[in-house]
CSV table of C-alpha atoms and ligand atoms in Angstrom, one decimal:
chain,number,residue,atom,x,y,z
A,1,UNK,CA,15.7,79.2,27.0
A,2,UNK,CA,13.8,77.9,24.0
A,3,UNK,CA,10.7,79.9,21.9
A,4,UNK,CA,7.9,78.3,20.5
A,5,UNK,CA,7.5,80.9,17.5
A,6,UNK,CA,9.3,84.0,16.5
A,7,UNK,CA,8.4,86.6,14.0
A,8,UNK,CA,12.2,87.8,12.5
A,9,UNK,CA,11.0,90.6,10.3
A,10,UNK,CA,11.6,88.8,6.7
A,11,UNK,CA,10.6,85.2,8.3
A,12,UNK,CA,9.6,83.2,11.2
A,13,UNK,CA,11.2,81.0,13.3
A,14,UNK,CA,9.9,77.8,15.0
A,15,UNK,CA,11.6,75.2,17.3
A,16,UNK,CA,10.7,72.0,15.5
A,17,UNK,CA,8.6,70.0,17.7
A,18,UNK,CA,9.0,66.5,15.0
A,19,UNK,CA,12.9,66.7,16.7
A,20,UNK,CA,12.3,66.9,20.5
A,21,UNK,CA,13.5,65.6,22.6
A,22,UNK,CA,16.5,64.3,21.0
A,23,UNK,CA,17.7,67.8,19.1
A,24,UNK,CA,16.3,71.5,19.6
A,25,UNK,CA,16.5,73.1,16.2
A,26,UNK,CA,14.9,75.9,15.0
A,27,UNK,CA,12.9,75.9,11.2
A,28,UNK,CA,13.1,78.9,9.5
A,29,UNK,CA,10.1,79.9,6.9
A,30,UNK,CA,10.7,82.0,4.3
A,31,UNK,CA,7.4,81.8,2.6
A,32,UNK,CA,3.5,81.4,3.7
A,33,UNK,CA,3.6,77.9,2.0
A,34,UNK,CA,6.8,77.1,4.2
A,35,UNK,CA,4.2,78.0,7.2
A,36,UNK,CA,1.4,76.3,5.7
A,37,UNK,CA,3.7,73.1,5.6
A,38,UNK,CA,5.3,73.2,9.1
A,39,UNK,CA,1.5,73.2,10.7
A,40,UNK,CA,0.8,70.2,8.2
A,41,UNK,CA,3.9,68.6,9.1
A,42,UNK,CA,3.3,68.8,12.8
A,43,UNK,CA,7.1,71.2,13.1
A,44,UNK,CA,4.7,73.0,15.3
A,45,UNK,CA,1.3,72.1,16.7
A,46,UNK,CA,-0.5,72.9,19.5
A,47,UNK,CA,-3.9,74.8,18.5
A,48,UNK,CA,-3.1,78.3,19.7
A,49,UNK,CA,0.0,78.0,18.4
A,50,UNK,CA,-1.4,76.7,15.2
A,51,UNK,CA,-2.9,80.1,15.1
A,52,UNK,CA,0.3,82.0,15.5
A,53,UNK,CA,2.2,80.2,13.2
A,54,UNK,CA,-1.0,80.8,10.6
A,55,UNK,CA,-1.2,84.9,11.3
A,56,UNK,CA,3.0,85.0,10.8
A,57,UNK,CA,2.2,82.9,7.4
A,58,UNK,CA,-0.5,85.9,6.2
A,59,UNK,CA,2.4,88.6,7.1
A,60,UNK,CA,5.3,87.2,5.8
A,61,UNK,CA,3.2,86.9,2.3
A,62,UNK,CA,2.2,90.3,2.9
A,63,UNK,CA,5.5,91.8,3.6
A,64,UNK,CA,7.3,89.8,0.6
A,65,UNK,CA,4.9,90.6,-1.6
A,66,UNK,CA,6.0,93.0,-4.9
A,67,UNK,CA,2.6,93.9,-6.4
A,68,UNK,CA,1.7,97.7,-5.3
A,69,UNK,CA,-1.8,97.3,-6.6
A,70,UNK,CA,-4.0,97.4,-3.0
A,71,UNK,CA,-6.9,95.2,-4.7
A,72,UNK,CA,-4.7,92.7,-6.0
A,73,UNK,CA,-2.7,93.0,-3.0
A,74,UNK,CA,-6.1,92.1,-0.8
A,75,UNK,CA,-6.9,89.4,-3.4
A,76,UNK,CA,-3.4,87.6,-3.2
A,77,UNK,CA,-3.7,87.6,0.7
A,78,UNK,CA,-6.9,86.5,1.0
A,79,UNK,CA,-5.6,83.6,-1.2
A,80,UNK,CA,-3.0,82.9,1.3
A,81,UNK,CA,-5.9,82.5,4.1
A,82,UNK,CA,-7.5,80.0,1.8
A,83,UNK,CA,-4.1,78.2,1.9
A,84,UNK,CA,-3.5,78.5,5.6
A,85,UNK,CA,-7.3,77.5,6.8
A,86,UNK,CA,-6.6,74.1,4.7
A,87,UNK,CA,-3.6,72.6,6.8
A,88,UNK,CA,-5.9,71.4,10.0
A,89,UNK,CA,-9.2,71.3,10.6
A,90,UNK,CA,-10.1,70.9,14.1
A,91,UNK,CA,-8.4,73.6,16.1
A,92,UNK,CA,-10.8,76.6,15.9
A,93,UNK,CA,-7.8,78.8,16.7
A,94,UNK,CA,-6.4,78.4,13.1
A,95,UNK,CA,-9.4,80.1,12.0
A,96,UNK,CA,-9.8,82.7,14.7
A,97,UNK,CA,-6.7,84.2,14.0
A,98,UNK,CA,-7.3,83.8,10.0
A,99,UNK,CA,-10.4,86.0,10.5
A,100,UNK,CA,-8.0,88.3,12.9
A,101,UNK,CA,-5.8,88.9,9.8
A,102,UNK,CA,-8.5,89.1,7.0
A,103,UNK,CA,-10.3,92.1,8.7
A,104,UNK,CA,-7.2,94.1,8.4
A,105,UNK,CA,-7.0,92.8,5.0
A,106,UNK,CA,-10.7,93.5,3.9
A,107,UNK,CA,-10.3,97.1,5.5
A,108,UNK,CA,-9.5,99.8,3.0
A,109,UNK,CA,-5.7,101.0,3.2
A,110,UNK,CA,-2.5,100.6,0.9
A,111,UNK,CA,-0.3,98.2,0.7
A,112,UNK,CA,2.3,99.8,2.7
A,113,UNK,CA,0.0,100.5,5.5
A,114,UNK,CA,-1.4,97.0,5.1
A,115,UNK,CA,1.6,95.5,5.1
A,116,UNK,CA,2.7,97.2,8.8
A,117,UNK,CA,-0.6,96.8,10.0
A,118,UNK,CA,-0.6,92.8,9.2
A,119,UNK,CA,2.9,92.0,10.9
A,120,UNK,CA,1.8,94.4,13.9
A,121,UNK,CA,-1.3,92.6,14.2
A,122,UNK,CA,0.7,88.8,14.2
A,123,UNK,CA,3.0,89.6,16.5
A,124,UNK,CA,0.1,91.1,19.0
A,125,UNK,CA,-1.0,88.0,18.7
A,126,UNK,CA,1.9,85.7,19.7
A,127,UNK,CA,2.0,88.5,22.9
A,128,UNK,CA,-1.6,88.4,23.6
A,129,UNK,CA,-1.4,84.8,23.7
A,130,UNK,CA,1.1,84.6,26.4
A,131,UNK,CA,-1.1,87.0,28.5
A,132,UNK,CA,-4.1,85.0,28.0
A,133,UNK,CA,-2.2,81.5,29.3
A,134,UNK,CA,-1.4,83.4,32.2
A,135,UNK,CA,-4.6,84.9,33.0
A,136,UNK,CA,-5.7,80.9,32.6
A,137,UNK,CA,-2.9,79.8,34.9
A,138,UNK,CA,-4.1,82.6,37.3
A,139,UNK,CA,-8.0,81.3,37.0
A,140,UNK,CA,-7.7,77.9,37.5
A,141,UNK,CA,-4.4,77.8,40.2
A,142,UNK,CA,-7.3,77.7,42.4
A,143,UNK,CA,-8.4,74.3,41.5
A,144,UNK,CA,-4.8,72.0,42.2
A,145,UNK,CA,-4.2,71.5,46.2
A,146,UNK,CA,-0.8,71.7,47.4
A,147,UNK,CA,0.2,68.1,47.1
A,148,UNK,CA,-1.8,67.1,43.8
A,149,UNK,CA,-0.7,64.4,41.6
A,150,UNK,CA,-2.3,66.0,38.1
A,151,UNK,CA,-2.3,63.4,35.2
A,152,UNK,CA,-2.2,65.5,31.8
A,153,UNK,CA,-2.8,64.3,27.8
A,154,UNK,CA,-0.4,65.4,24.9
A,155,UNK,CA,1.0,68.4,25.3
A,156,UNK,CA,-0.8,71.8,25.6
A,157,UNK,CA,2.0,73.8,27.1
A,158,UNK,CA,4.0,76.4,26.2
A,159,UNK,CA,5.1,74.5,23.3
A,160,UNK,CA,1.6,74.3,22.2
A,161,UNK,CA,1.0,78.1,22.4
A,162,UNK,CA,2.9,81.2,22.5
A,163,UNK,CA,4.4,80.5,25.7
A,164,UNK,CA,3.7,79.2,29.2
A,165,UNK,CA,0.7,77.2,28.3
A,166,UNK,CA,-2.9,76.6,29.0
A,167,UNK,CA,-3.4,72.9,31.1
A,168,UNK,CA,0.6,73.2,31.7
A,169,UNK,CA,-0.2,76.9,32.1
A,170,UNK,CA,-2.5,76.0,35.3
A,171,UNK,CA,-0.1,74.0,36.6
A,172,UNK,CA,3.2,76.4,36.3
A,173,UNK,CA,0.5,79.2,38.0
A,174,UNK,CA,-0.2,76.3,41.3
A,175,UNK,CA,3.7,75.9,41.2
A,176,UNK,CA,4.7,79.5,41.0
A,177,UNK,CA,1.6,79.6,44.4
A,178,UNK,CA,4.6,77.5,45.8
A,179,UNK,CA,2.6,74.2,45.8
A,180,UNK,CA,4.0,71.2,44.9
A,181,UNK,CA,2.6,69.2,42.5
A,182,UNK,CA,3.6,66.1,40.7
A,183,UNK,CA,2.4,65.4,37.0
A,184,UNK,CA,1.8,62.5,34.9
A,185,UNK,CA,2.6,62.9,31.5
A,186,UNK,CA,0.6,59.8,28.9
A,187,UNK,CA,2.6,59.3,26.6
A,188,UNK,CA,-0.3,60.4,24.0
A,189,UNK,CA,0.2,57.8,21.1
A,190,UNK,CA,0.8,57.9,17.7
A,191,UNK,CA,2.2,61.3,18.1
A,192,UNK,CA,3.9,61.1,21.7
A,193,UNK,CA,3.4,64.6,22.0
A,194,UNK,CA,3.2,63.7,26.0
A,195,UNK,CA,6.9,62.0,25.6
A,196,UNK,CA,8.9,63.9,23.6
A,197,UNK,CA,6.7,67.6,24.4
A,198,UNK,CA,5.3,67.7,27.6
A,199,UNK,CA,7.9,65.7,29.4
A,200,UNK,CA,10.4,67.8,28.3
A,201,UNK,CA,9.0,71.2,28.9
A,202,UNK,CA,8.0,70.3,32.4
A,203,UNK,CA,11.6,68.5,33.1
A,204,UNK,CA,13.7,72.1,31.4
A,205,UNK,CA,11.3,73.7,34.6
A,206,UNK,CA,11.9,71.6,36.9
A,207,UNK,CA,8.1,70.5,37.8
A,208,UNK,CA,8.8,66.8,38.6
A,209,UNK,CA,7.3,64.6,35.9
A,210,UNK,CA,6.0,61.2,35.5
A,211,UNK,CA,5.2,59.5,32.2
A,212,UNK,CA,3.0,56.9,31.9
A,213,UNK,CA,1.9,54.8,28.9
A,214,UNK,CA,-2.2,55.8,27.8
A,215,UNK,CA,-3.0,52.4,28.6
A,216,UNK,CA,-1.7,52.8,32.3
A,217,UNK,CA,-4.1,55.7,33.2
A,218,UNK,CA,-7.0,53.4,34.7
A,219,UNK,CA,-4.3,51.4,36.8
A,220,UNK,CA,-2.9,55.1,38.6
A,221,UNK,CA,-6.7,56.3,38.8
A,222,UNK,CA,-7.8,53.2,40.2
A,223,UNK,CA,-5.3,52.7,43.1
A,224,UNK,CA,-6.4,56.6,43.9
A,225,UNK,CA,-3.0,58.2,42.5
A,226,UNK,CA,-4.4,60.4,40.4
A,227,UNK,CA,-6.1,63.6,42.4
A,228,UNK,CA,-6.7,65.7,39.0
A,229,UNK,CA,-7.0,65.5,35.1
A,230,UNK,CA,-6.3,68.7,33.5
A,231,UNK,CA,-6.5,68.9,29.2
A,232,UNK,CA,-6.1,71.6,26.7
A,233,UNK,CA,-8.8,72.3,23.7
A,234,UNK,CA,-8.6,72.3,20.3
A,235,UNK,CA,-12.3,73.6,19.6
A,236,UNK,CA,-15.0,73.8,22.3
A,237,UNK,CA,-18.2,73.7,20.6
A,238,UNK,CA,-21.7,75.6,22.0
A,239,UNK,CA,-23.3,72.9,24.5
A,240,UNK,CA,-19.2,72.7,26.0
A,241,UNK,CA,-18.6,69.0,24.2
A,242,UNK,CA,-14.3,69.4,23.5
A,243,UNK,CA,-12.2,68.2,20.8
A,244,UNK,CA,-8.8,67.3,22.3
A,245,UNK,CA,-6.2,65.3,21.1
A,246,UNK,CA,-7.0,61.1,20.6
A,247,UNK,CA,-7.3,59.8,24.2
A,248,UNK,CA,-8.7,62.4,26.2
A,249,UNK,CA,-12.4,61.0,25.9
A,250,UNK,CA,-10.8,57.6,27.3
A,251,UNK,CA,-9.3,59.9,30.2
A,252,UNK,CA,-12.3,61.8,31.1
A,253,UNK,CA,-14.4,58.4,31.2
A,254,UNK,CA,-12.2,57.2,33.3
A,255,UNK,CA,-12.0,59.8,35.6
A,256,UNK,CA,-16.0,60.0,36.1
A,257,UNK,CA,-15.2,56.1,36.8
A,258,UNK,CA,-13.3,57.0,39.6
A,259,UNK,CA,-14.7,60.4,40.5
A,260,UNK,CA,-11.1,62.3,39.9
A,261,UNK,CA,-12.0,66.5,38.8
A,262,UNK,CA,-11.5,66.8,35.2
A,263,UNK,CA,-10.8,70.0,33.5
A,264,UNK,CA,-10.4,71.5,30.4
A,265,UNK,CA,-8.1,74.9,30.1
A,266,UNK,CA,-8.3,77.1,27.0
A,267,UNK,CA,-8.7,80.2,25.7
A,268,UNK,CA,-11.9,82.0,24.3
A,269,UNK,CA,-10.3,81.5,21.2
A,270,UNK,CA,-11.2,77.9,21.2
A,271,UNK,CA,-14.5,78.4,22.3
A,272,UNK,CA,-16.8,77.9,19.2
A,273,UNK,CA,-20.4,79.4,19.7
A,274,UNK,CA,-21.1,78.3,15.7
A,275,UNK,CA,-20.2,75.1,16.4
A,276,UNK,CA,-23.3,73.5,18.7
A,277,UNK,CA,-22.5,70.4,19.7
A,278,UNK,CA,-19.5,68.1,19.6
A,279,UNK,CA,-20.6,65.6,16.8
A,280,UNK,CA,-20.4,68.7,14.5
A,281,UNK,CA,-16.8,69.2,15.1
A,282,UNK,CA,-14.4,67.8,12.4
A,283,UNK,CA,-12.1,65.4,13.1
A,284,UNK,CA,-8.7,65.4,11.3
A,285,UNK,CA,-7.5,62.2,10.0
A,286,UNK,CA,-3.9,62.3,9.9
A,287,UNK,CA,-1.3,59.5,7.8
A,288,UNK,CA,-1.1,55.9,8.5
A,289,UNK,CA,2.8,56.3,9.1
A,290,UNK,CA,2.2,57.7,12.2
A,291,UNK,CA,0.4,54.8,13.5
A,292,UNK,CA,2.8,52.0,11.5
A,293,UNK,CA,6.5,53.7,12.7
A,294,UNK,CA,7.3,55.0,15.4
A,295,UNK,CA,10.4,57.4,14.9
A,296,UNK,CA,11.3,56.0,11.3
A,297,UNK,CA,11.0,52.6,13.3
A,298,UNK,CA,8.2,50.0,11.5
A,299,UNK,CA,6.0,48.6,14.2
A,300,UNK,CA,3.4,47.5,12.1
A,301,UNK,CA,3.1,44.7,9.3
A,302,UNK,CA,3.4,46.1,5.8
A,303,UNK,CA,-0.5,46.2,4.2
A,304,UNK,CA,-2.1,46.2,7.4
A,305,UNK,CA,-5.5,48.6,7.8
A,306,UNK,CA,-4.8,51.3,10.0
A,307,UNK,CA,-7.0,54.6,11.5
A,308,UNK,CA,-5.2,57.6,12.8
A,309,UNK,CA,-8.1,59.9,14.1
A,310,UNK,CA,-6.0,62.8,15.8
A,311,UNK,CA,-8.5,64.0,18.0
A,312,UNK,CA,-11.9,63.0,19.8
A,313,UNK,CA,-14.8,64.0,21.6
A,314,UNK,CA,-15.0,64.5,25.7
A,315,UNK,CA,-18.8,64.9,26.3
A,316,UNK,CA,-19.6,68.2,28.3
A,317,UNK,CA,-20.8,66.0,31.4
A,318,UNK,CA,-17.7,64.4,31.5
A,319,UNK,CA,-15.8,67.9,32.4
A,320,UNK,CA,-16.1,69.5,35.6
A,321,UNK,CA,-14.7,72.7,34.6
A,322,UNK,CA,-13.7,74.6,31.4
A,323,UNK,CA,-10.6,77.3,32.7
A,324,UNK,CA,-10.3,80.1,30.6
A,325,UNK,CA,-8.8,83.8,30.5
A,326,UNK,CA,-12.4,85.3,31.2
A,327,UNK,CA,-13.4,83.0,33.8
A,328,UNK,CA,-14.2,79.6,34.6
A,329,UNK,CA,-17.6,77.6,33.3
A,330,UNK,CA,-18.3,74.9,36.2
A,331,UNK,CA,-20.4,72.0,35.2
A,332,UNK,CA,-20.4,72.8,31.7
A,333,UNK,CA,-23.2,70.3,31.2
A,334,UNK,CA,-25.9,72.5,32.4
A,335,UNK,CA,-24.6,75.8,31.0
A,336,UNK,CA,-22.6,75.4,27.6
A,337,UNK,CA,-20.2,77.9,27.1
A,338,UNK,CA,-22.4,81.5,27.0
A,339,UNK,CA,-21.1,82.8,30.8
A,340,UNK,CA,-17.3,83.5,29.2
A,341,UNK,CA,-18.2,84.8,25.7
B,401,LIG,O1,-2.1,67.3,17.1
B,401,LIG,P1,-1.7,68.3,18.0
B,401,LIG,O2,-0.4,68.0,18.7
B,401,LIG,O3,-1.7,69.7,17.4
B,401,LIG,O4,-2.8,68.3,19.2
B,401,LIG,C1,-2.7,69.2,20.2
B,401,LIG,C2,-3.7,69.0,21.3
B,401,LIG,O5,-4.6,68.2,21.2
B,401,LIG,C3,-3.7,70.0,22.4
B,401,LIG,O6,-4.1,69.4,23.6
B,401,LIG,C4,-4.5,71.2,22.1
B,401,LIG,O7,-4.2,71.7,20.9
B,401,LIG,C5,-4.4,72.2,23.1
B,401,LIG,S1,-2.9,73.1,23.1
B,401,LIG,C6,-2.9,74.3,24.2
């Protein structure tokens, strides 16, 4: 069975997501700049899991760190956040769990107590992350129908979190309810975090699985083969407008086209009260390469302009629920996010 992220005392481990499907092998950081670049690098992604692998960065610097000064111990660490909070912008997780790790940091202990204090607290949470996925599988089971043909977006799954999932999560709780449901997996382009991730996970469980190129979406939703849309989150902002990854906007107009249930599963953690209304979320631009190869193949003419937005904007009124841990926000439109927080 494969892990996400794991905390090995001295360093952490990821499975490196740039290699699935074709080879499962683990990365090994040594160093909080190691960590910094395997969320830059896309070795793991996902936004609560974005947020793991940041609060294992901030402890491994911690425990490997020689100076036994507390205040220049606090000041080197908080330099470390600075580090971590600049690999991705959009997913609010990153920074929930860097503010997690800097209140231990800001509160007044020595280093030794500091340095136990800051790998108990990233490991609780990697666990409380797999609780809360399951508490949003639990939540929203309610919402597939035994029979459901559920079309999902890149991959928020257990390789996106600290296990288990939040969208996949929903879907492995309806299974586990022992009804069947069939998925569609878009293929979730540049990245094809919905062919090599999501297609995978849900194959090693045995949920039957069917991908689908983005651009095929309105042809299953049309001819009425599509029952539900389920997405993950990588910030949720105060009026319920969702950064997901590039192509869920598309999805979600589609799906009011055709009147097919579209929901959003994530946990508080992604939920952003400062954050008030979707054109106030930042979107990360990420390299042209991504776009111009596709697995070291060139599929683009040299010199051409290219965009690479990684994420966009689904309108509140285009969701019809937002799943999380706490509860479930129906018809965000009217309500924002305020019931769950
Ligand atoms: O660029 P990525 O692969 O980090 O983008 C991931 C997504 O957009 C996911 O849908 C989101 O982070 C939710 S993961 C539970």
């Amino acid at each position: 069975m494969y892990y996400t992220i794991r905390w090995d005392g001295d360093s952490v481990s990821m499975l490196d997501q740039r290699l699935l499907p074709a080879h499962e092998v683990y990365h090994t950081c040594t160093s909080h700049l190691e960590v910094a670049a395997a969320i830059t690098d896309m070795v793991i992604r996902g936004a609560p899991a974005i947020g793991i692998a940041a609060a294992m960065g901030i402890a491994l610097a911690a425990v490997r760190m020689t100076v036994s000064n507390a205040d220049e111990f606090r000041k080197e660490l908080l330099q470390v956040c600075d580090t971590l909070g600049k690999t991705r912008p959009t997913a609010v997780n990153l920074f929930w769990t860097i503010n997690r790790m800097k209140k231990i940091i800001e509160s007044g202990t020595g280093v030794q107590d500091l340095k136990a204090r800051l790998e108990k607290e990233a490991v609780a949470i990697l666990e409380e992350d797999v609780t809360i996925n399951r508490a949003i599988g639990r939540n929203g089971a309610r919402y597939l129908a035994d029979g459901d043909v559920v079309m999902t977006h890149c991959n928020a799954g257990a390789l996106a979190t600290g296990g288990y999932g939040t969208a996949l999560g929903v879907i492995r709780a309806a299974v586990e309810d022992g009804k069947k449901i069939q998925v569609i997996a878009c293929e979730t382009r540049p990245y094809l975090q919905g062919s090599r991730l999501t297609a995978w996970e849900l194959l090693q469980d045995r949920i039957p699985v069917t991908l689908i190129t983005d651009n095929m979406a309105g042809y299953f939703m049309r001819q009425g083969l599509v029952k539900k849309v389920i997405v993950g989150a990588d910030r949720i902002a105060a009026n319920g407008d969702t950064a997901n990854k590039i192509g869920t906007y598309t999805h979600s107009v589609l799906a009011k086209e055709h009147r097919i249930p579209f929901f959003v599963a994530a946990p508080i953690s992604t939920l952003d009260p400062n954050t008030p209304n979707g054109d106030a979320i930042v979107i990360e631009e990420r390299g042209i390469d991504e776009v111009a190869y596709i697995m070291g193949t060139q599929i683009a003419p040299e010199g051409v302009f290219i965009k690479n937005p990684a994420f966009d904007i689904t309108p509140a009124q285009n969701i019809s629920a937002i799943i999380t841990e706490k509860g479930v926000i129906e018809s965000p439109r009217d309500k924002g996010i305020k019931s769950v927080l």
